[in-house]
């Protein structure tokens, strides 16, 4: 057996670096954190060869005292906490005094820094473990230059992902850090080409607009929720802006981006009624909380934090999402963009009261979202890869022509100088839903000639038995038949006699959500409406299409299905003509 020895310092640092520096993006993150901690007004990042050749982060922050500059790259050396009580209430990103020492142990590093009180700054050069300090004549602030990253840890270098992925991580890191720090300006240069420019602004709103573009910003509700301990500000998807992955869900705690495994779960729970299967809401949530109630010292890269009461916070996030969703659906901006002329916006008819022009679903590359003060090019924050569908409002003059159906799903209607497409399942669902909620409590029921029995898991059987009254109010007569088996004697006329079991099961799932009885009743209405509405693929007669078209176009209906999907899309003749360059 070998003897036990103390590892030499440089080896300790290399080992510690493995935890802090996963890839070049981690260096960018740590250096940006230091700049923000130093109260910088502007932070400029540059990377060469996806950060492997060189990473530079320059700021105009407080600077490092000349006498402290050698300490800055030593392990566990920090200006941010002094004792254990400091650890109890961290208000800075850093506090472990580990980043610069870790980075210096696996790269060549140069630090140029000057504070406001000193006439001359300091230049520290650390190369292959050799450290020298000399004078520096620059202005206040700090520039850190990291070269030859991983030169002495070839294994780590080998495990890096493709250059594309590493660059993507770097861009994401810059944007992620910049999002809450709206009063700081940020830039990113990649191989000498400027990719991100975010001038400082005065609000989260403006920063979100800079980062995601106005179109996405307009597709988010913004809301706040606070109590004595916690303040939440959130930007959450309107029902017509859903993502096909969870990648646009961000949680910040006191400005620090953190990972919360349950965030997505709580959001999906809140969006349950409006979210189609396989879709996820976007959410950017900024949480401010007394630093004493957060433990940030549980992850070397500080990606996770521990909160005083996770359940309490989860509930607040859930409630924030619910609060946002309770907003009435607003009428969208009346903007139409053609493919070629992204910037030439054509406003539809001035008379908004008589109708509202609808936006076509469109995919807008962020590269084009430069109309606002900041910009970046690239394809980050996949917001841009999803469709943004905007709701419409409409009032027809009354005379229109049914042109037929397309893709077995949409009714096509010519109506004077407009062309409408109606998703008939969703429209029909809304129509039925409105009818049954109007007749609330008095849904016409019919007795089944052959009552249906259903054996259920015991927990579900009990749930149904507890709720027979709500079932009765929505047109179902349900009784206990034998152990764990129910018998269904009557159902609403509107649903007919097929798919009853599926319907009851669907309702049980809704009961499980623990809704209050009025909300539950509304959910039942929406289940009934969904089940009884014509589906895509169903045959529709011309008179079916006409009566549905008339209902939709007469302006009295909310133009969304009960789950929140829009179902009317209108194109104005003028806009068609502009699109084809006839006008
Ligand atoms: P930590 O951030 O946890 O304190 P670091 O290793 O990242 O540890 O930095 C060590 C120290 O160097 C910091 O505490 C700070 O005093 C100083 N420092 C690093 N970067 C900057 C910067 N950009 N501006 C001013 N001071 C800095
Ligand atoms: Mg730090």
XYZ file of C-alpha atoms and ligand atoms in Angstrom:
611
model
C 0.000 0.000 0.000
C 1.320 3.495 -0.886
C 1.853 6.035 1.871
C -0.705 8.798 2.318
C 0.571 12.244 1.303
C -0.844 15.770 1.135
C -1.431 16.717 -2.486
C 0.632 19.697 -3.659
C -1.364 22.951 -3.922
C -1.357 23.146 -7.702
C -2.890 19.674 -7.902
C -5.526 20.595 -5.314
C -6.454 23.563 -7.446
C -6.671 21.539 -10.622
C -8.984 19.095 -8.857
C -11.107 21.949 -7.489
C -11.194 23.503 -10.966
C -12.898 20.370 -12.261
C -15.933 21.267 -10.181
C -16.101 24.928 -11.087
C -15.039 24.910 -14.726
C -17.064 22.483 -16.780
C -16.270 24.211 -20.031
C -15.367 27.626 -21.434
C -18.890 28.824 -20.641
C -18.165 28.349 -16.923
C -15.228 30.744 -17.190
C -17.498 33.282 -18.886
C -20.074 32.814 -16.146
C -17.600 33.183 -13.271
C -15.947 36.247 -14.771
C -19.276 37.907 -15.529
C -20.389 37.211 -11.981
C -17.277 38.917 -10.671
C -17.948 41.952 -12.874
C -21.538 42.223 -11.684
C -20.408 41.791 -8.083
C -17.999 44.700 -8.680
C -21.002 46.930 -9.584
C -19.977 47.298 -13.204
C -22.141 49.373 -15.550
C -20.889 47.577 -18.599
C -19.478 44.126 -19.169
C -17.883 43.111 -22.445
C -17.144 39.500 -23.199
C -15.032 38.217 -26.081
C -14.193 34.625 -26.940
C -11.882 33.147 -29.531
C -12.107 29.607 -30.813
C -15.136 28.988 -28.593
C -13.158 30.166 -25.586
C -10.399 27.585 -25.798
C -7.893 29.989 -27.272
C -8.908 33.085 -25.352
C -11.671 34.539 -23.202
C -11.705 38.206 -22.234
C -14.123 39.851 -19.833
C -13.776 43.586 -19.354
C -15.745 45.683 -16.901
C -15.833 49.201 -15.504
C -16.516 48.051 -11.955
C -14.811 48.813 -8.652
C -11.513 47.147 -9.551
C -9.062 45.204 -7.374
C -6.631 46.974 -5.066
C -3.073 46.643 -6.266
C -2.071 45.058 -2.985
C -4.825 42.445 -3.313
C -4.278 41.383 -6.863
C -2.060 38.363 -6.110
C -4.540 37.247 -3.468
C -7.354 37.300 -6.026
C -6.052 34.145 -7.724
C -5.350 32.291 -4.516
C -7.771 29.647 -3.326
C -10.393 30.614 -0.757
C -9.433 34.279 -1.064
C -12.444 36.562 -1.365
C -13.481 40.109 -0.568
C -17.144 39.131 -0.374
C -17.541 37.453 2.974
C -15.521 37.815 6.124
C -16.916 35.259 8.557
C -19.594 32.628 8.957
C -22.281 35.223 9.532
C -21.484 36.513 6.034
C -22.173 33.056 4.695
C -25.656 33.242 6.188
C -26.698 36.148 3.989
C -24.997 36.129 0.630
C -25.897 39.089 -1.567
C -23.174 38.599 -4.181
C -22.714 35.913 -6.809
C -19.315 34.979 -5.455
C -18.261 34.102 -1.911
C -16.185 30.931 -2.225
C -13.033 32.637 -3.501
C -12.534 29.737 -5.822
C -13.174 30.861 -9.358
C -10.030 32.808 -10.207
C -7.760 30.332 -8.447
C -9.405 27.419 -10.267
C -9.241 29.160 -13.616
C -5.621 30.224 -13.051
C -4.636 26.628 -12.300
C -5.793 25.359 -15.703
C -4.942 28.302 -17.973
C -2.730 31.309 -18.487
C -4.416 34.320 -16.970
C -3.821 38.056 -17.094
C -5.696 40.472 -14.839
C -5.587 44.206 -15.470
C -7.304 46.242 -12.812
C -7.569 49.680 -11.322
C -9.687 51.045 -8.500
C -10.970 54.611 -8.357
C -8.784 55.570 -5.381
C -5.427 54.506 -6.810
C -3.443 56.496 -9.335
C -2.012 53.405 -10.973
C -3.545 50.003 -11.428
C -1.981 46.548 -11.444
C -1.245 43.925 -14.067
C -1.023 40.330 -12.922
C 0.307 37.679 -15.259
C 0.047 34.040 -14.273
C 1.503 31.597 -16.764
C 2.224 27.947 -16.051
C 2.076 28.695 -12.333
C 4.495 31.647 -12.493
C 2.962 34.884 -11.205
C 4.283 38.399 -11.849
C 2.722 41.760 -10.986
C 3.517 45.099 -12.592
C 1.850 48.503 -13.079
C -1.131 49.143 -15.271
C -2.005 52.520 -16.729
C -5.609 51.908 -17.762
C -8.876 53.325 -16.447
C -11.008 52.086 -13.568
C -12.288 48.556 -13.869
C -11.037 45.052 -14.435
C -10.130 43.021 -17.486
C -9.489 39.320 -17.151
C -7.873 37.490 -20.048
C -7.853 33.707 -19.966
C -5.754 31.857 -22.530
C -4.983 28.225 -23.245
C -7.784 26.917 -21.096
C -7.370 23.253 -20.093
C -3.746 23.204 -21.312
C -2.813 20.908 -18.420
C -6.080 18.971 -18.205
C -6.282 17.311 -21.617
C -8.966 14.881 -20.452
C -11.364 17.717 -19.753
C -10.618 19.266 -23.101
C -11.326 15.983 -24.842
C -14.728 15.758 -23.233
C -15.870 19.137 -24.429
C -18.850 19.041 -26.745
C -18.700 20.235 -30.316
C -17.560 23.798 -30.901
C -21.101 24.678 -31.885
C -22.452 23.442 -28.568
C -19.720 25.152 -26.560
C -20.430 28.434 -28.328
C -24.115 28.000 -27.753
C -23.434 27.473 -24.067
C -21.410 30.673 -23.998
C -24.146 32.702 -25.692
C -26.758 31.226 -23.374
C -24.604 32.061 -20.385
C -24.229 35.683 -21.425
C -27.958 36.085 -22.048
C -28.928 34.221 -18.922
C -26.695 36.432 -16.781
C -27.816 39.586 -18.575
C -31.533 38.955 -18.270
C -32.042 40.075 -14.654
C -29.185 42.634 -14.668
C -31.083 45.037 -16.912
C -29.265 48.126 -15.686
C -25.925 46.798 -16.910
C -24.948 46.804 -20.563
C -23.497 43.613 -22.026
C -21.802 42.684 -25.248
C -20.459 39.438 -26.639
C -17.897 39.137 -29.397
C -17.179 35.772 -30.977
C -13.942 35.565 -32.968
C -13.919 39.366 -33.255
C -17.496 39.534 -34.498
C -20.076 41.318 -32.315
C -22.962 38.930 -31.638
C -24.821 40.344 -28.674
C -25.428 43.987 -27.818
C -27.602 44.770 -24.842
C -27.463 48.415 -23.785
C -28.496 49.042 -20.204
C -32.205 49.705 -19.737
C -34.553 50.616 -16.915
C -36.772 47.601 -16.483
C -37.119 43.862 -16.818
C -39.670 44.528 -19.541
C -37.128 46.268 -21.695
C -34.431 43.670 -21.130
C -36.798 40.856 -21.988
C -37.751 42.693 -25.133
C -34.083 43.079 -26.016
C -33.305 39.445 -25.448
C -36.396 37.748 -26.836
C -37.849 40.333 -29.184
C -41.078 42.274 -29.038
C -43.163 39.515 -30.559
C -42.270 37.084 -27.779
C -42.534 39.802 -25.158
C -46.081 40.521 -26.314
C -46.880 36.841 -25.966
C -46.092 36.898 -22.258
C -48.185 38.069 -19.371
C -46.284 39.904 -16.726
C -47.425 39.738 -13.165
C -46.256 40.102 -9.614
C -46.974 38.361 -6.385
C -45.502 39.183 -3.046
C -45.810 38.745 0.648
C -43.627 39.674 3.576
C -40.889 37.212 2.710
C -40.900 36.829 -1.039
C -41.430 38.995 -4.073
C -42.038 37.362 -7.421
C -42.103 38.995 -10.791
C -42.961 36.687 -13.629
C -43.307 36.725 -17.380
C -45.459 33.811 -18.405
C -46.916 32.496 -21.641
C -50.260 33.681 -22.817
C -52.291 30.630 -23.780
C -51.451 31.001 -27.452
C -47.699 31.009 -26.892
C -46.666 27.534 -25.948
C -43.286 25.934 -26.422
C -42.555 22.409 -27.455
C -39.874 22.056 -24.798
C -39.139 23.343 -21.341
C -36.187 25.355 -22.522
C -37.751 28.745 -21.994
C -38.356 28.370 -18.292
C -36.059 30.413 -16.101
C -35.999 31.008 -12.411
C -33.800 33.648 -10.807
C -33.375 33.992 -7.109
C -31.950 37.361 -6.118
C -30.614 37.723 -9.650
C -28.954 34.326 -9.672
C -30.125 31.845 -12.321
C -30.982 28.628 -10.523
C -32.152 25.226 -11.537
C -35.342 24.037 -9.980
C -36.404 20.595 -11.020
C -40.000 21.247 -10.074
C -40.466 24.559 -11.831
C -41.774 22.944 -14.973
C -44.078 20.700 -13.016
C -45.698 23.579 -11.149
C -46.084 25.631 -14.285
C -47.668 22.785 -16.199
C -50.009 22.209 -13.287
C -51.155 25.829 -13.449
C -51.507 25.772 -17.238
C -53.253 22.432 -17.283
C -56.520 23.712 -18.713
C -55.043 25.735 -21.533
C -52.070 23.711 -22.565
C -52.133 21.209 -25.401
C -50.378 17.908 -24.790
C -46.593 18.045 -25.226
C -46.463 21.831 -24.963
C -44.936 23.898 -22.195
C -45.391 27.480 -21.105
C -42.535 29.933 -21.278
C -41.713 31.472 -17.927
C -39.140 33.908 -16.692
C -39.506 34.330 -12.975
C -37.488 36.710 -10.843
C -37.709 35.991 -7.169
C -36.469 38.344 -4.523
C -36.140 36.922 -1.110
C -34.337 37.797 2.101
C -30.808 36.343 1.566
C -30.964 34.812 5.026
C -33.698 32.498 3.789
C -31.596 31.057 0.958
C -28.627 28.748 1.200
C -26.534 29.185 -1.943
C -23.649 27.134 -0.628
C -24.762 23.725 -1.833
C -23.348 23.526 -5.354
C -19.785 24.408 -6.473
C -21.071 26.214 -9.550
C -23.934 27.626 -7.406
C -26.521 26.367 -9.850
C -28.814 25.107 -7.153
C -29.907 26.746 -3.965
C -31.802 25.618 -0.905
C -34.780 27.631 0.220
C -36.200 28.010 3.693
C -39.451 26.378 2.621
C -39.525 24.862 -0.836
C -43.219 24.045 -0.687
C -44.092 27.614 0.184
C -42.089 28.902 -2.783
C -43.533 26.271 -5.124
C -47.018 27.354 -4.146
C -46.159 30.950 -4.839
C -44.878 30.088 -8.306
C -48.016 28.087 -8.983
C -50.204 30.936 -7.783
C -48.313 33.468 -9.836
C -48.969 31.407 -12.954
C -52.655 31.057 -12.068
C -52.893 34.771 -11.437
C -51.408 35.509 -14.852
C -53.768 33.115 -16.547
C -56.826 34.694 -15.012
C -56.253 37.775 -17.078
C -58.822 38.298 -19.811
C -57.450 37.496 -23.230
C -56.458 40.793 -24.718
C -56.953 41.848 -28.296
C -53.654 41.484 -30.109
C -51.683 44.108 -31.958
C -52.882 44.454 -35.492
C -49.673 43.757 -37.260
C -49.016 41.730 -40.327
C -45.588 40.960 -41.655
C -44.718 39.539 -45.007
C -41.776 37.226 -45.516
C -39.651 39.541 -47.551
C -40.248 42.817 -45.846
C -39.899 41.892 -42.203
C -39.736 45.498 -41.217
C -42.616 46.889 -43.243
C -45.523 46.448 -40.915
C -48.918 46.893 -42.415
C -51.624 47.882 -40.029
C -54.991 46.502 -40.867
C -58.274 48.368 -40.988
C -58.337 51.323 -38.620
C -61.760 50.411 -37.369
C -60.766 48.089 -34.589
C -64.252 47.949 -33.176
C -65.698 46.436 -36.265
C -63.029 43.793 -36.629
C -59.519 42.939 -35.712
C -57.016 41.756 -38.183
C -55.365 38.551 -37.243
C -51.715 37.821 -37.220
C -50.689 34.734 -39.080
C -48.778 32.191 -37.044
C -45.209 33.068 -37.715
C -41.741 32.018 -36.870
C -39.470 34.959 -36.472
C -35.745 34.493 -36.339
C -34.258 36.583 -33.552
C -31.772 37.942 -36.052
C -34.597 40.082 -37.348
C -35.668 41.391 -34.002
C -33.445 44.404 -34.104
C -36.116 47.042 -34.101
C -35.615 47.571 -30.383
C -32.621 49.127 -28.721
C -30.609 45.949 -28.193
C -29.965 43.029 -30.426
C -28.182 39.781 -30.837
C -27.852 37.412 -33.674
C -27.899 33.684 -33.341
C -30.546 31.190 -32.516
C -30.610 31.172 -28.772
C -33.426 30.724 -26.379
C -35.357 28.656 -28.858
C -38.298 30.982 -28.437
C -37.891 31.662 -32.065
C -38.422 28.120 -33.175
C -41.978 27.979 -31.994
C -45.052 29.400 -33.469
C -46.695 32.451 -32.095
C -50.384 32.434 -32.791
C -52.402 35.496 -32.072
C -56.032 35.638 -31.196
C -58.549 37.460 -33.334
C -61.864 39.190 -32.913
C -64.282 39.557 -35.758
C -67.692 40.840 -36.701
C -68.962 39.949 -40.141
C -71.329 41.967 -42.268
C -73.474 38.843 -42.400
C -73.184 37.657 -45.980
C -70.469 35.165 -46.731
C -69.670 32.190 -48.893
C -68.589 28.776 -47.606
C -65.769 27.595 -49.824
C -65.454 24.177 -48.192
C -63.131 22.483 -45.750
C -59.401 22.003 -45.986
C -57.265 19.285 -44.390
C -60.483 17.915 -42.878
C -60.010 20.455 -40.142
C -60.664 24.002 -41.282
C -63.678 25.672 -42.801
C -62.746 28.175 -45.489
C -65.022 31.203 -45.821
C -64.979 34.112 -48.221
C -66.566 37.144 -46.596
C -66.515 40.300 -48.710
C -62.865 41.325 -48.747
C -61.728 38.774 -46.193
C -60.830 35.151 -46.124
C -61.441 33.212 -42.924
C -60.139 29.870 -41.768
C -61.985 28.312 -38.855
C -60.732 25.334 -36.897
C -64.157 23.770 -36.621
C -63.518 21.384 -33.747
C -62.289 24.206 -31.523
C -65.076 26.538 -32.627
C -67.734 23.919 -32.083
C -66.294 23.172 -28.683
C -66.609 26.836 -27.720
C -70.174 26.924 -29.031
C -71.227 23.909 -26.974
C -69.354 25.129 -23.940
C -71.111 28.490 -24.081
C -74.513 26.804 -24.447
C -74.062 24.513 -21.501
C -72.642 27.177 -19.256
C -75.569 29.432 -20.131
C -77.959 26.703 -19.038
C -75.825 26.138 -15.991
C -77.253 23.530 -13.666
C -79.933 22.572 -16.133
C -78.322 20.421 -18.771
C -80.761 18.279 -20.643
C -80.235 14.691 -19.665
C -81.413 11.434 -21.220
C -81.875 8.062 -19.610
C -79.763 5.318 -21.126
C -81.657 2.326 -22.416
C -78.712 0.182 -21.313
C -77.123 1.698 -18.231
C -73.331 1.474 -18.215
C -71.400 -0.025 -15.310
C -67.797 0.833 -14.623
C -65.433 -0.774 -12.172
C -62.956 1.727 -10.786
C -59.858 1.763 -8.602
C -61.077 2.298 -5.074
C -59.701 5.818 -4.772
C -61.477 6.844 -7.964
C -64.690 5.127 -7.000
C -64.692 7.189 -3.816
C -64.022 10.379 -5.742
C -66.970 9.756 -8.047
C -69.259 8.972 -5.126
C -68.185 12.175 -3.409
C -69.087 14.167 -6.475
C -72.336 12.654 -7.696
C -74.013 16.031 -7.201
C -71.707 17.780 -9.664
C -72.166 14.934 -12.089
C -75.932 15.340 -11.707
C -75.716 19.067 -12.384
C -73.839 18.373 -15.581
C -76.384 15.789 -16.766
C -75.094 12.471 -15.399
C -77.059 10.198 -13.060
C -74.488 8.020 -11.365
C -75.091 5.589 -8.505
C -73.191 3.029 -6.555
C -73.689 -0.378 -8.110
C -71.544 -2.708 -6.041
C -68.073 -2.593 -4.492
C -66.019 -0.078 -6.452
C -68.425 -0.213 -9.355
C -70.646 2.643 -10.440
C -73.677 2.549 -12.690
C -74.377 5.382 -15.096
C -78.087 5.723 -15.775
C -78.378 9.050 -17.580
C -76.040 11.267 -19.600
C -76.367 14.719 -21.198
C -78.379 14.518 -24.426
C -75.636 16.263 -26.249
C -73.029 13.530 -25.858
C -75.058 10.560 -27.035
C -74.252 7.110 -25.751
C -70.757 6.398 -26.997
C -67.464 7.119 -25.234
C -69.213 7.477 -21.889
C -66.483 5.635 -20.019
C -63.777 7.801 -21.518
C -65.713 10.876 -20.523
C -66.215 9.743 -16.929
C -62.517 8.859 -16.640
C -61.552 12.252 -17.967
C -63.794 13.852 -15.375
C -62.194 11.794 -12.622
C -58.796 13.151 -13.671
C -60.215 16.597 -13.216
C -61.600 15.777 -9.783
C -58.107 14.641 -8.786
C -56.872 18.172 -9.301
C -58.748 19.104 -6.147
C -60.644 21.998 -7.690
C -63.382 23.865 -5.892
C -66.836 22.723 -6.922
C -67.571 25.672 -9.203
C -64.280 25.330 -11.032
C -64.821 21.617 -11.265
C -68.238 22.155 -12.807
C -66.669 24.398 -15.433
C -64.054 21.764 -16.164
C -66.845 19.246 -16.614
C -68.498 21.567 -19.086
C -65.313 21.796 -21.030
C -64.853 18.012 -21.022
C -68.406 17.578 -22.291
C -67.897 20.262 -24.935
C -64.676 18.692 -26.110
C -66.210 15.222 -26.338
C -69.321 16.287 -28.155
C -67.769 18.729 -30.608
C -67.213 17.700 -34.192
C -63.664 16.520 -34.645
C -61.274 17.066 -37.486
C -62.004 14.326 -39.962
C -65.751 14.327 -39.132
C -68.044 15.002 -42.056
C -69.703 18.415 -41.972
C -72.735 19.373 -44.016
C -72.843 22.777 -45.687
C -75.532 23.852 -43.260
C -73.339 22.750 -40.324
C -70.573 24.894 -41.726
C -72.900 27.809 -42.285
C -74.347 27.822 -38.827
C -70.925 27.448 -37.227
C -69.511 30.170 -39.496
C -72.382 32.485 -38.634
C -71.947 31.963 -34.907
C -68.220 32.535 -35.106
C -68.443 35.613 -37.307
C -71.328 37.403 -35.636
C -68.988 38.677 -32.963
C -70.703 37.326 -29.866
C -68.362 34.451 -29.181
C -65.006 34.383 -27.493
C -62.677 33.277 -30.259
C -60.909 30.571 -28.334
C -61.833 27.054 -27.402
C -62.294 26.478 -23.664
C -58.670 25.248 -23.515
C -57.512 28.611 -24.814
C -56.683 27.755 -28.440
C -57.655 30.383 -31.012
C -59.838 29.104 -33.854
C -60.276 31.958 -36.274
C -57.645 33.185 -38.672
C -58.504 36.006 -41.053
C -56.649 37.381 -44.030
C -57.596 40.705 -45.506
C -57.674 40.967 -49.296
C -55.428 44.042 -49.199
C -52.825 42.189 -47.235
C -52.941 39.264 -49.602
C -52.420 41.664 -52.445
C -49.547 43.326 -50.705
C -48.017 39.964 -50.078
C -48.154 39.160 -53.768
C -46.938 42.668 -54.587
C -50.124 43.572 -56.407
C -50.481 46.719 -54.325
P -15.315 35.184 -5.289
O -16.025 35.834 -6.414
O -16.035 33.991 -4.787
O -14.936 36.122 -4.204
P -13.209 34.813 -7.226
O -12.097 33.830 -7.280
O -14.161 34.816 -8.338
O -13.923 34.592 -5.849
O -12.592 36.267 -7.089
C -11.678 36.537 -6.019
C -11.712 38.006 -5.645
O -11.145 38.792 -6.691
C -13.104 38.583 -5.456
O -13.559 38.365 -4.147
C -12.873 40.046 -5.751
O -12.416 40.746 -4.631
C -11.765 40.036 -6.775
N -12.281 40.186 -8.149
C -12.374 39.226 -9.080
N -12.879 39.708 -10.226
C -13.117 41.016 -10.026
C -13.639 42.077 -10.833
N -14.027 41.875 -12.089
N -13.728 43.301 -10.281
C -13.342 43.522 -9.008
N -12.866 42.556 -8.197
C -12.738 41.323 -8.690
Mg -16.311 34.987 -8.279
